[in-house]
Short mmCIF file of C-alpha atoms in Angstrom, two decimals:
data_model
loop_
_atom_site.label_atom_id
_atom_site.label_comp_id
_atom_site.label_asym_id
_atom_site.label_seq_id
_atom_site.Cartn_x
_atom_site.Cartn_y
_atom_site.Cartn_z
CA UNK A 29 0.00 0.00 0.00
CA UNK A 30 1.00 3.59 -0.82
CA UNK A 31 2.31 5.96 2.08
CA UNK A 32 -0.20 8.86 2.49
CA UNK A 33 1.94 12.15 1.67
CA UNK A 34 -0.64 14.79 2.22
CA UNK A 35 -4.53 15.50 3.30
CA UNK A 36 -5.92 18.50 2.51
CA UNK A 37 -8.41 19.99 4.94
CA UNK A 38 -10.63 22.77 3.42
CA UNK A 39 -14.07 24.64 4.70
CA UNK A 40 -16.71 25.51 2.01
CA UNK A 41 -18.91 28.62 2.91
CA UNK A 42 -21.64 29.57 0.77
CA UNK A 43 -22.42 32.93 -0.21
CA UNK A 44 -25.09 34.70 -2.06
CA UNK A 45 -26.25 32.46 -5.25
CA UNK A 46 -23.41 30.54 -6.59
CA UNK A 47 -20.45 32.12 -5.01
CA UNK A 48 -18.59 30.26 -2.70
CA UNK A 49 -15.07 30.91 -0.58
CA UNK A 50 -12.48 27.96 -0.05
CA UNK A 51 -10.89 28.33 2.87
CA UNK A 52 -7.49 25.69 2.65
CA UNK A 53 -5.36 24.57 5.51
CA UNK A 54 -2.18 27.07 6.03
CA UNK A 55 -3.03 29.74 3.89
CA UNK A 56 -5.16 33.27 5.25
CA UNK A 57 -7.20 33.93 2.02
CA UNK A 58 -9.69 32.12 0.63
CA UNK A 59 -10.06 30.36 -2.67
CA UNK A 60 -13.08 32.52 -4.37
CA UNK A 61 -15.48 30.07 -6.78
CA UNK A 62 -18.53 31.35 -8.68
CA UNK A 63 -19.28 31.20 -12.35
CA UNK A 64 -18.73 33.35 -15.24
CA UNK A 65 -19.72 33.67 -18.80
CA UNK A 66 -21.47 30.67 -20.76
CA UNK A 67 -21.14 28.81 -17.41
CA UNK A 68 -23.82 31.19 -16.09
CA UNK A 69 -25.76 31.14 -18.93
CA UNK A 70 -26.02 27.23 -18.75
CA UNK A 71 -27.17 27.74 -15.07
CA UNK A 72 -29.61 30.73 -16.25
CA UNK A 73 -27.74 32.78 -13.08
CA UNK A 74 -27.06 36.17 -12.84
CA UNK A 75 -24.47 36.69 -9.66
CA UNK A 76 -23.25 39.99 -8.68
CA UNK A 77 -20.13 39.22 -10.10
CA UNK A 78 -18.03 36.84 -12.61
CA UNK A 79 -15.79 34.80 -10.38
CA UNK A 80 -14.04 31.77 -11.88
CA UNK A 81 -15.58 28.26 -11.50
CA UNK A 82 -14.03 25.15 -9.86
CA UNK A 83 -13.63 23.61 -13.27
CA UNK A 84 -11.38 26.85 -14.23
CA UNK A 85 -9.19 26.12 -11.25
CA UNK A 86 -8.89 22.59 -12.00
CA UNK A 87 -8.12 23.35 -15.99
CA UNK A 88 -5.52 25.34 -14.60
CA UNK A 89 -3.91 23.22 -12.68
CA UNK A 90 -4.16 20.18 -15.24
CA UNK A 91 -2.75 23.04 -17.72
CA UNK A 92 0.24 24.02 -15.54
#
């Protein structure tokens, strides 16, 4: 069996319509997550503001 190298430990808190902050172990600012262009189209949302979505974060990071 593999050795477990990490565990990440993150709180969720939702805000107003789809916008949600990430709050991750060990670092002070949170992670904002919302949705933006077609995405809120799709979801026939308006939100106060265009944040990026998870699946921008995770396109990133696949990207990197």
């Amino acid at each position: 069996m593999a050795e477990l190298i990490h565990v990440s430990k993150v709180k969720i808190i939702k805000d107003k319509g789809p916008l949600r902050r990430a709050y991750i172990e060990n670092f002070p600012e949170p992670v904002r997550y919302g949705v933006h262009g077609g995405i809120k189209k799709f979801y026939g949302v308006e939100p106060p503001e265009d944040v990026p979505t998870t699946l921008d974060h995770i396109i990133a990071a696949v990207a990197g």
